[in-house]
Every structure is written in C-alpha cells, then in structure tokens.
Amino acid sequence: MAYESLRPWLQVLEQQGMFKWVDKEVDKDWEIGAVLRMIFRAMDEDSRYGIGFRNIKGFKGGRVVGGVVASSRKMIAAALGCEPNLENIHERVTSGINAPIEPVLVDSGPCQEVIFRGDDVDLTKLPVPIWTPEKDAGPYLTPLWVTKDPDTGRRNIGIRRCQVKSKNTTGILFGAPDRGGAIHHKKYKERGEHMPAAIVIGGDPIQYLVAPARYGADELAVAGGIRGEAIEMVKCKTVDLEVPAHAEIIIEGEVLMDHTEPEGPFGEFTGYMAGGREGPVFRVNCITHRKDPIVMGVISQFPPSESSMIKRALLEAGLKKHLTEDLNLPGIHDVHALEAGGGTATLWISMKKMYSGHVDQTAFGTMGHFGMSYFKWIVICDDDIDINDPFMRDWVMAWRVRPDKDIKTIPNTASVELDPSSFEPGLTQADISGTKMVIDATKKWDYPAVSLPPLDKMRDVADNWGDYGLPDLDELKLPREV
Ligand SMILES: Cc1cc2nc3c(=O)[nH]c(=O)nc-3n(C[C@H](O)[C@H](O)[C@H](O)COP(=O)(O)O)c2cc1C
C-alpha cells in the first residue's frame, strides 16, 4: 500500500495505535523535544507511537509531529507494507533498490498551495522545535535536502540537520565528505557558484527511510520501487529542482559559497552534542506549503532513535545486497548494525565460513560499500549464532575470540566525523582520523560439544512442561548447534 503523503499515513498510524495527538499547550523550545524523547526513553519498542502537537504556544494553528517514521520495527514495516520482521523489511528495501521506479513530473501539487517569496519569507513563523533543550544552538529541522550534481544533473536527496537561524537563513551540516549532497556541495564550491537546494518537510514515510542510501542511487526512484508507484514531483518556483508534490512544506534557496557562519552544537545520533563550528549558510528565496502545514521532525540524538532505526533498517538491507548480490560472496547469513552505535559504529555479520580469507573478504567488502568512515567495529561470527541476541554476541566474544590472533586493527582510516573518540582536542575537522577493528569470531577448528542437554530432550521437556506442575516457561532459547 503506497501512502501519498504524511496525512493519510498519520491516519493509518492512529488507527493502528501508533500515533496520538496532544491537545495540551506545549512550548516548542523545550517541551516538544522532551515529550518526544519519552518514545525512546520510556516505552518498550513494541508499544512506541509517534506524537503530534496541535496546541503550540505562540503558533496558533501550528502542528508538529515526531516519531512517525521509524519509532519501531512495527512502524517501519507498516510504512514498507510488510510483516514486522527484519527479513521482510530487508526484502522490501532490496526490492526497491533492484527495481526502482523513476519519479514523474506533474503540473501542480499541494506542497505549493501557499507561496511566500522574497521579503515575505519568514522561517520563524514555523513551529520548529529545539530537540535537545538548553544544549542545541537553536531550533532545527531534520528535512530531506534535494540538490543536483552540476556536471550530470543527477538528483540527490539526503536527511541533514538544518538550524533555523533567521527569517531567511539556515545552517546545514555536510558530515561525511563521500555522501551525495557533500559531493555536490564540493563541486559547486570549485565552480565558485552558490548551490541551488530545496528542503522537503513531511511526506510519505518511505522517502525518509531510503534517504540515507549510498550515492549513485536516486533515492526517490528507490522509494518509488518500494511503493510500486512513482513519486509525483513538481518544479520548484525559484530554483531548477523538483520536489515531491505531496510534501507538507518546501523551502527553496541556495547554499552560499561566499561566507560561513557558526553552526551547532546539535544533539547528535552518537548520543553526544556535536558541532558548534563554522558551516555553510542556506539563503531562502521562497517557502511553499500546504494549507495548515505540519512540521515533521525525525527524532535523532541519543540512541535508540528514529535515526538509529532508519539507519539500521536501510544499511543492513543495502549491505546484505552488496555482499551477496554485487560481490557474489557465498555463505553470508545475517548482518546486524547495532543501534547503540547509531547503526554506524558496530556491525556484526554471521556467515558460513567456506575458505581461507573468506572472513577478511567479507570485512573489506563491507568497508568498500560504506566508505571508510562507517563501522569502526566489524565482528564476524559463524552462522550458528543469532547475532540479534545480545547474550549470544557476548558468549561468542567470550569463547570464540583469541585477541592476539583474531583481531586486526587498521589505523588511520576515516572516522564518523561526529565520533568524539576521534576528535582529540586541537584537531580540525580535516585532521580527524579513526581506526577500524575487524574481529574474526568464527571457530578456527572443531569445537567441543555445547554443554547443554541434547535438543530433543529439552524440546520434550518444554513440550510437556505442564506435567511438572511448575509455572509456565517463557520462550525456549537455544544456540543453534545444541
Ligand atoms: C535523522 C537523520 C539526520 C541526519 N543528519 C545529517 C546531517 O546533518 N549531516 C549529514 O551529513 N548527514 C546526516 N545524516 C546522514 C545522512 O542522511 C546520510 O549520510 C546520507 O547518506 C546522506 O545522503 P546522501 O548520501 O544521499 O548525500 C542524517 C541521517 C538521519 C537519519
């Protein structure tokens, strides 16, 4: 089922108990951020829901929603139209990567129902929250940024933080230099031209799920492939770009090349505040929006968050496809990007090791896929281990790894630019480097039998548990090789 825009999606979420409106008056400068944080700090994953605010102090009629894209696996699966398990989620994402549907241009769209240009532009009229109150430099949008490659005309979309600085300026953070948007920015800078850009706020949830995809794919075509229907686009009013016609709000302008301003700090997906340095400025020419627009935020900051959930769902799917279909590596069983690492610091892979060098080949194939900044920890174990089970991961590290032989460190690699452990005092952004560690946690020879009763005996006992007159059991959890 394809959702045309944010509004029908919110209705479906509400019907399924995954979205609730709040009518109490709230302060956008601290309260919205603090309330939304409860989704991830005080709810189990299965009971999480997105929250909307429609009584915002000082913004009569304004609405803000958050946690409506990726608060839980159940929500992501509902957006993708599949069962709420990782295998199905990965399959749906891969189906869009393998069979993209190009967006189509239409003459008009609801995102341009109301238009403000020139002196009428005023970003401060939008209720933009402060996500980490008293610590962020100001209100931030977490929108999709649309740009085009000046050489090829190819479009890129990426989620990037966007600090609202004045009526007509915002900041933007180009983190990793190998990302599509950052490459466009560099090319425009080399030409000495301002970069046309458009910000998209609120839309079909799939657009947000695929936005952190790798350079080379038109993420909107991948989103179309997953939806089974092309995304409708309209031409911007003041820049040569197209944007999703059914978005809530579009902000058009140029990223300036002739001056920078302080940007940040902002609460980041690593769990730490980051930034507070010079950054590019986006000058706004035009704001278009639906009637009564909704400001949609994606919850990032301390993990778990929508950011870690989105990155996890998409990066795992893309990596599985890369290893198995593009590199044609045999034996890859499962991949798991841990949410505590924001989905980009720690990666586990389980595989059936088939030949010498197979583990290294998998580790280096992984680094090649993401660029050298993602995943400073890569742990590879045998396919008998459920790498989604934290206890089994600890068990494997305890008994299948010999540190002096099984661990490879690769120094002076790129680092996730927001990783505080790479940011030694006194270093500049350009000097940052990191380390990769590859841990071969596979068995190197035949191991003794596992010290548990045989599988058939335990199953027999579990099946007949009632006979023992004891309270009910929970799920029977067993390592696969019992
Ligand atoms: C909620 C959220 C916020 C993000 N903010 C930024 C950001 O401010 N700067 C950045 O470089 N990447 C940010 N990212 C990661 C980018 O979306 C990711 O690197 C993506 O690959 C960029 O798109 P591109 O490769 O098409 O340019 C964010 C991701 C998420 C999920």
XYZ file of C-alpha atoms and ligand atoms in Angstrom:
513
model
C 0.000 0.000 0.000
C 1.536 3.338 -1.052
C 0.846 6.386 1.110
C 0.543 9.539 -0.966
C 1.606 11.894 1.788
C 2.064 12.372 5.504
C -1.643 12.916 6.278
C -3.105 9.536 5.211
C -0.083 7.908 6.820
C -0.847 9.606 10.152
C -4.422 8.379 9.920
C -3.278 4.793 9.394
C -0.815 5.090 12.273
C -3.562 6.489 14.507
C -5.962 3.673 13.553
C -3.269 1.137 14.403
C -2.485 2.763 17.765
C 0.881 4.075 16.564
C 0.118 7.806 16.640
C -1.527 10.153 19.145
C -2.291 13.894 19.140
C -1.615 16.005 22.249
C -4.017 18.894 22.927
C -2.253 20.347 25.971
C -0.440 23.606 25.177
C 3.292 22.921 24.717
C 6.401 25.077 24.400
C 8.304 24.222 21.215
C 11.601 25.378 22.702
C 11.837 22.612 25.304
C 8.653 20.642 25.784
C 8.158 19.060 22.362
C 11.725 17.705 22.396
C 11.360 16.430 25.966
C 7.965 14.772 25.346
C 9.101 13.096 22.106
C 12.209 11.757 23.843
C 9.920 9.620 26.038
C 9.125 7.496 22.970
C 12.644 6.124 23.149
C 13.471 6.518 26.848
C 10.276 5.288 28.498
C 8.489 2.912 26.095
C 9.272 -0.637 25.008
C 9.795 -0.897 21.271
C 6.501 -2.706 20.643
C 4.444 -0.061 22.410
C 6.087 3.016 20.862
C 3.911 5.532 18.991
C 4.504 8.836 17.198
C 3.167 12.037 18.780
C 1.600 15.147 17.249
C 1.235 18.562 18.904
C -1.559 20.899 17.806
C -1.579 23.494 20.571
C 1.832 25.129 20.396
C 2.484 28.237 22.454
C 2.803 31.274 20.156
C 1.888 29.340 16.969
C -1.886 29.381 16.612
C -2.956 26.556 14.282
C 0.636 25.215 14.018
C 1.252 21.492 14.178
C 4.400 19.433 14.819
C 4.683 15.642 14.578
C 7.617 13.399 15.515
C 8.378 9.716 15.792
C 6.083 8.960 12.844
C 8.560 7.283 10.505
C 10.676 4.835 12.433
C 9.788 4.601 16.112
C 9.613 0.824 15.933
C 10.125 -2.080 13.592
C 6.330 -2.393 13.504
C 6.051 1.196 12.216
C 8.788 0.731 9.597
C 7.090 -2.462 8.400
C 3.729 -0.678 8.163
C 5.376 2.028 6.034
C 7.001 -0.544 3.763
C 3.903 -2.750 3.635
C 5.397 -5.945 5.040
C 5.481 -8.161 8.112
C 7.288 -6.601 11.083
C 10.388 -8.782 10.951
C 13.843 -7.830 9.763
C 13.944 -10.340 6.946
C 10.807 -8.902 5.333
C 11.947 -5.318 5.920
C 15.286 -6.077 4.229
C 13.495 -7.761 1.318
C 11.227 -4.767 0.729
C 14.150 -2.309 0.741
C 16.166 -4.547 -1.602
C 13.196 -4.847 -3.955
C 13.202 -1.045 -4.343
C 16.969 -0.917 -4.910
C 16.730 -3.662 -7.568
C 13.619 -2.361 -9.348
C 13.491 1.431 -8.907
C 10.590 3.441 -10.371
C 11.564 6.920 -11.561
C 9.569 9.843 -10.123
C 7.152 11.597 -12.521
C 6.736 15.322 -13.029
C 3.227 16.728 -12.566
C 1.964 20.279 -13.193
C 0.916 21.142 -9.678
C 0.833 19.749 -6.184
C -0.486 20.534 -2.718
C 3.003 21.454 -1.476
C 2.568 24.726 -3.429
C -0.918 25.679 -2.189
C 0.547 28.667 -0.317
C 3.595 30.584 -1.602
C 5.857 33.156 0.079
C 8.687 34.820 -1.826
C 11.331 37.454 -1.151
C 10.595 39.682 1.841
C 7.505 37.620 2.720
C 9.686 34.625 3.578
C 9.759 34.062 7.345
C 11.030 30.768 8.728
C 10.392 31.888 12.287
C 6.646 31.552 11.640
C 7.084 27.770 11.528
C 6.963 26.000 14.916
C 10.412 24.393 14.674
C 11.359 22.570 17.906
C 14.564 22.628 19.905
C 15.317 18.923 20.155
C 17.911 18.934 22.940
C 16.688 21.852 25.045
C 19.309 24.176 26.551
C 22.051 22.406 24.563
C 21.179 22.847 20.863
C 22.213 26.144 19.272
C 18.598 26.793 18.254
C 15.584 25.249 16.537
C 16.377 22.550 13.975
C 14.535 20.963 11.072
C 15.507 17.409 10.082
C 14.375 17.537 6.463
C 15.226 15.935 3.157
C 17.663 18.120 1.202
C 17.367 17.977 -2.592
C 20.312 19.007 -4.790
C 21.580 18.222 -8.279
C 25.043 17.306 -9.488
C 26.168 20.338 -11.525
C 28.025 18.092 -14.013
C 25.473 15.356 -14.614
C 22.200 16.896 -13.441
C 21.554 13.812 -11.301
C 19.439 14.389 -8.236
C 20.368 13.547 -4.662
C 18.281 13.536 -1.516
C 19.698 13.163 1.979
C 18.485 13.853 5.504
C 20.594 16.623 7.011
C 20.213 18.758 10.089
C 19.075 22.314 9.390
C 19.473 25.038 12.009
C 16.914 27.818 11.614
C 18.993 30.977 12.096
C 16.849 33.887 10.915
C 13.779 34.695 8.845
C 15.567 33.605 5.679
C 18.735 31.690 6.593
C 19.527 28.240 7.944
C 22.669 26.205 8.513
C 23.424 22.784 7.031
C 25.897 20.113 8.092
C 27.711 18.174 5.398
C 29.184 15.413 7.557
C 30.852 12.593 5.661
C 32.564 14.064 2.554
C 31.762 10.991 0.415
C 27.970 11.482 0.554
C 25.993 12.621 -2.491
C 24.983 16.005 -1.095
C 28.514 16.755 0.161
C 29.982 15.909 -3.261
C 27.501 18.282 -4.943
C 28.498 20.997 -2.468
C 32.200 20.496 -3.242
C 31.602 20.655 -6.990
C 29.643 23.916 -6.720
C 32.345 25.356 -4.478
C 35.035 24.521 -7.022
C 32.950 26.291 -9.681
C 32.545 29.321 -7.409
C 28.744 29.088 -7.704
C 26.092 29.030 -4.986
C 24.355 25.623 -4.814
C 20.601 25.570 -5.521
C 18.871 23.426 -2.906
C 15.387 22.622 -1.670
C 14.307 21.354 1.725
C 11.386 18.928 1.909
C 9.449 18.623 5.161
C 6.842 15.921 5.760
C 5.866 13.254 3.274
C 5.389 9.624 2.523
C 7.434 7.764 5.195
C 9.324 5.669 2.629
C 11.144 8.744 1.348
C 12.625 9.199 4.819
C 13.512 5.528 5.196
C 15.571 5.447 1.986
C 17.179 8.895 2.290
C 20.401 7.659 3.936
C 21.139 5.486 0.846
C 24.533 5.498 -0.887
C 25.462 7.934 -3.610
C 24.667 6.591 -7.057
C 21.041 5.656 -6.479
C 18.217 8.174 -6.890
C 16.637 7.594 -3.519
C 13.240 8.770 -4.777
C 13.314 6.115 -7.507
C 14.180 3.508 -4.853
C 11.246 4.807 -2.784
C 9.049 4.509 -5.890
C 10.224 0.927 -6.379
C 9.283 0.027 -2.823
C 5.893 1.752 -3.141
C 5.244 0.175 -6.533
C 4.197 3.625 -7.740
C 6.181 6.641 -8.924
C 6.518 9.618 -6.591
C 4.900 12.712 -8.111
C 7.171 15.748 -8.338
C 6.613 19.434 -9.041
C 9.080 22.044 -10.232
C 10.284 24.465 -7.586
C 9.251 28.094 -8.010
C 12.697 29.710 -7.813
C 15.365 27.014 -8.319
C 15.871 24.415 -11.041
C 14.920 21.441 -8.862
C 11.935 19.147 -8.499
C 10.404 18.193 -5.150
C 7.742 15.695 -4.006
C 4.370 17.247 -4.867
C 2.609 15.963 -1.753
C 5.110 17.237 0.832
C 3.933 19.497 3.642
C 6.490 22.298 3.270
C 9.183 23.140 0.685
C 11.933 25.663 1.381
C 13.843 26.808 -1.719
C 17.144 28.647 -1.861
C 20.892 28.453 -2.304
C 23.757 27.212 -0.169
C 26.115 30.189 -0.265
C 29.742 29.781 -1.177
C 30.984 33.212 -0.177
C 30.638 33.012 3.563
C 30.240 30.670 6.526
C 28.715 31.103 9.971
C 28.850 29.172 13.252
C 26.538 26.107 13.105
C 25.509 23.918 16.039
C 26.014 22.426 18.520
C 23.214 19.913 17.989
C 22.380 16.700 19.853
C 23.648 14.010 17.519
C 22.859 10.376 16.740
C 26.010 9.245 18.594
C 24.424 10.288 21.888
C 26.675 13.350 22.237
C 26.359 17.017 21.371
C 28.362 17.849 18.262
C 29.358 20.829 16.189
C 29.490 24.452 17.130
C 31.868 25.335 14.304
C 31.834 27.305 11.066
C 29.475 25.893 8.469
C 27.708 26.769 5.216
C 24.653 29.030 5.114
C 21.441 28.309 3.166
C 19.739 31.521 1.995
C 15.999 31.035 1.468
C 14.260 32.598 -1.576
C 10.842 31.035 -1.280
C 8.674 28.927 1.041
C 5.746 26.951 -0.345
C 3.425 24.788 1.698
C 0.097 23.032 2.022
C -2.719 24.818 3.788
C -2.224 24.375 7.554
C 1.175 22.712 7.129
C 2.544 20.124 9.524
C 6.194 20.352 10.623
C 7.531 16.786 10.733
C 10.685 16.028 12.692
C 12.779 12.865 12.675
C 13.928 12.013 16.199
C 17.715 11.610 16.328
C 20.083 12.396 19.256
C 20.767 9.713 21.903
C 20.195 6.173 20.549
C 17.924 4.369 20.151
C 16.155 6.906 17.966
C 14.406 7.107 14.624
C 17.840 7.845 13.187
C 19.330 4.590 14.526
C 16.222 2.645 13.461
C 16.269 4.130 9.940
C 19.991 3.626 9.506
C 19.748 0.088 10.784
C 16.882 -0.989 8.501
C 18.372 0.576 5.408
C 22.080 -0.054 5.948
C 21.583 -3.709 6.829
C 19.452 -4.272 3.724
C 21.895 -2.460 1.443
C 24.893 -4.291 2.897
C 23.292 -7.733 2.584
C 22.515 -6.988 -1.054
C 26.027 -5.657 -1.679
C 27.783 -8.689 -0.165
C 25.538 -11.354 -1.645
C 24.402 -9.883 -4.995
C 27.056 -7.335 -6.027
C 30.177 -9.090 -4.650
C 28.587 -12.529 -5.010
C 30.081 -13.695 -1.693
C 28.859 -17.120 -0.600
C 27.740 -18.052 2.904
C 26.555 -14.629 4.191
C 23.811 -15.416 6.691
C 22.852 -12.201 8.512
C 24.068 -8.659 9.240
C 23.245 -6.502 12.226
C 24.177 -2.832 12.737
C 23.844 -2.215 16.480
C 21.564 0.626 17.449
C 23.749 1.701 20.387
C 26.280 2.705 17.739
C 23.611 4.709 15.934
C 23.629 1.985 13.267
C 27.052 3.136 12.004
C 29.686 2.202 14.629
C 29.342 -1.522 15.348
C 28.442 -4.214 12.861
C 28.005 -7.952 13.322
C 27.944 -10.373 10.406
C 27.177 -14.086 10.670
C 28.343 -16.351 7.869
C 29.199 -19.884 6.905
C 32.988 -19.666 6.533
C 33.920 -21.658 3.425
C 37.560 -20.941 2.616
C 40.635 -19.219 3.983
C 40.384 -15.464 3.563
C 36.563 -15.564 3.460
C 36.241 -13.548 6.700
C 38.652 -10.812 5.550
C 36.988 -10.673 2.155
C 33.646 -10.050 3.859
C 35.082 -7.402 6.201
C 36.825 -5.473 3.424
C 33.806 -5.808 1.118
C 31.783 -4.189 3.899
C 34.188 -1.262 4.242
C 34.183 -0.803 0.478
C 30.430 -0.496 0.492
C 30.094 2.217 3.100
C 33.232 4.249 2.620
C 35.828 4.075 5.317
C 34.034 6.086 7.970
C 31.222 3.729 8.955
C 31.722 0.746 11.295
C 34.828 1.003 13.400
C 33.953 -2.401 14.884
C 33.218 -5.270 12.498
C 32.684 -8.639 14.177
C 32.209 -11.716 12.019
C 30.989 -14.992 13.509
C 29.639 -18.369 12.347
C 26.094 -18.775 11.098
C 25.028 -20.839 14.146
C 24.847 -17.624 16.195
C 21.789 -15.394 16.329
C 23.554 -12.020 16.095
C 20.353 -10.208 17.078
C 20.616 -11.782 20.546
C 22.919 -9.632 22.751
C 23.687 -12.536 25.104
C 24.835 -14.755 22.228
C 27.052 -11.935 20.928
C 28.719 -11.715 24.359
C 29.069 -15.508 24.503
C 30.823 -15.607 21.140
C 33.196 -12.803 22.110
C 33.989 -14.663 25.338
C 34.806 -18.068 23.847
C 35.500 -17.865 20.131
C 37.974 -14.999 20.004
C 41.639 -15.101 20.853
C 42.629 -11.432 21.000
C 46.264 -11.730 19.842
C 45.341 -13.742 16.748
C 41.793 -12.907 15.795
C 41.745 -9.116 15.937
C 43.034 -6.844 13.173
C 43.291 -3.114 13.686
C 43.538 -0.822 10.695
C 44.840 2.561 11.858
C 44.402 5.995 10.282
C 41.185 5.279 8.469
C 38.372 7.780 8.018
C 36.163 8.197 11.067
C 32.499 9.018 11.582
C 33.043 12.766 11.791
C 30.823 13.124 14.870
C 32.609 10.381 16.874
C 34.019 12.175 19.950
C 36.672 9.478 20.425
C 38.285 10.608 17.154
C 38.120 14.292 17.986
C 41.273 14.885 20.002
C 41.400 18.432 21.365
C 43.170 20.768 18.952
C 42.372 18.786 15.811
C 40.439 20.362 12.974
C 37.715 18.569 11.002
C 40.193 17.876 8.195
C 42.683 16.174 10.580
C 40.262 13.654 12.056
C 41.073 10.019 11.509
C 39.949 6.803 13.145
C 40.663 3.092 13.417
C 38.855 0.021 12.202
C 38.845 -3.231 14.114
C 37.920 -6.488 12.445
C 37.261 -9.340 14.864
C 37.220 -12.835 13.421
C 34.872 -14.527 15.909
C 34.426 -17.664 13.846
C 35.594 -21.054 15.150
C 39.054 -21.773 13.776
C 38.881 -25.523 14.397
C 36.295 -28.097 15.586
C 34.990 -27.083 18.983
C 33.798 -29.436 21.741
C 30.044 -30.105 22.019
C 27.934 -27.407 23.676
C 27.330 -28.067 27.383
C 23.522 -28.245 27.286
C 21.227 -31.287 27.392
C 20.517 -32.645 23.894
C 17.993 -30.672 21.863
C 15.362 -33.461 21.708
C 15.444 -33.836 25.482
C 14.967 -30.113 26.089
C 12.193 -29.886 23.491
C 10.468 -32.863 25.050
C 10.626 -31.254 28.494
C 9.415 -27.877 27.168
C 6.505 -29.503 25.272
C 5.380 -31.374 28.379
C 6.135 -28.657 30.925
C 2.610 -28.786 32.315
C 3.299 -32.295 33.622
C 5.818 -30.955 36.115
C 3.287 -28.729 37.878
C 5.555 -25.694 37.504
C 4.681 -22.117 36.350
C 4.727 -21.521 32.566
C 8.008 -21.148 30.705
C 8.986 -18.204 28.556
C 10.408 -18.781 25.065
C 12.936 -21.663 24.823
C 16.172 -20.003 23.730
C 18.892 -22.270 22.417
C 22.092 -21.827 20.453
C 21.585 -23.450 17.064
C 24.252 -26.120 17.470
C 22.950 -27.863 20.620
C 17.733 11.884 11.218
C 18.990 11.938 10.418
C 19.745 13.123 10.424
C 20.915 13.217 9.681
N 21.626 14.386 9.688
C 22.739 14.500 8.913
C 23.465 15.736 8.840
O 23.122 16.727 9.471
N 24.554 15.780 8.043
C 24.967 14.692 7.310
O 25.971 14.799 6.598
N 24.318 13.520 7.385
C 23.212 13.403 8.155
N 22.538 12.210 8.214
C 23.066 11.059 7.472
C 22.760 11.224 6.026
O 21.350 11.208 5.815
C 23.403 10.092 5.235
O 24.805 10.243 5.329
C 23.000 10.071 3.800
O 23.772 9.099 3.140
C 23.205 11.394 3.116
O 22.577 11.325 1.864
P 23.400 11.304 0.513
O 24.431 10.208 0.649
O 22.371 10.990 -0.494
O 24.018 12.655 0.363
C 21.355 12.099 8.939
C 20.609 10.920 8.929
C 19.444 10.832 9.651
C 18.654 9.542 9.601
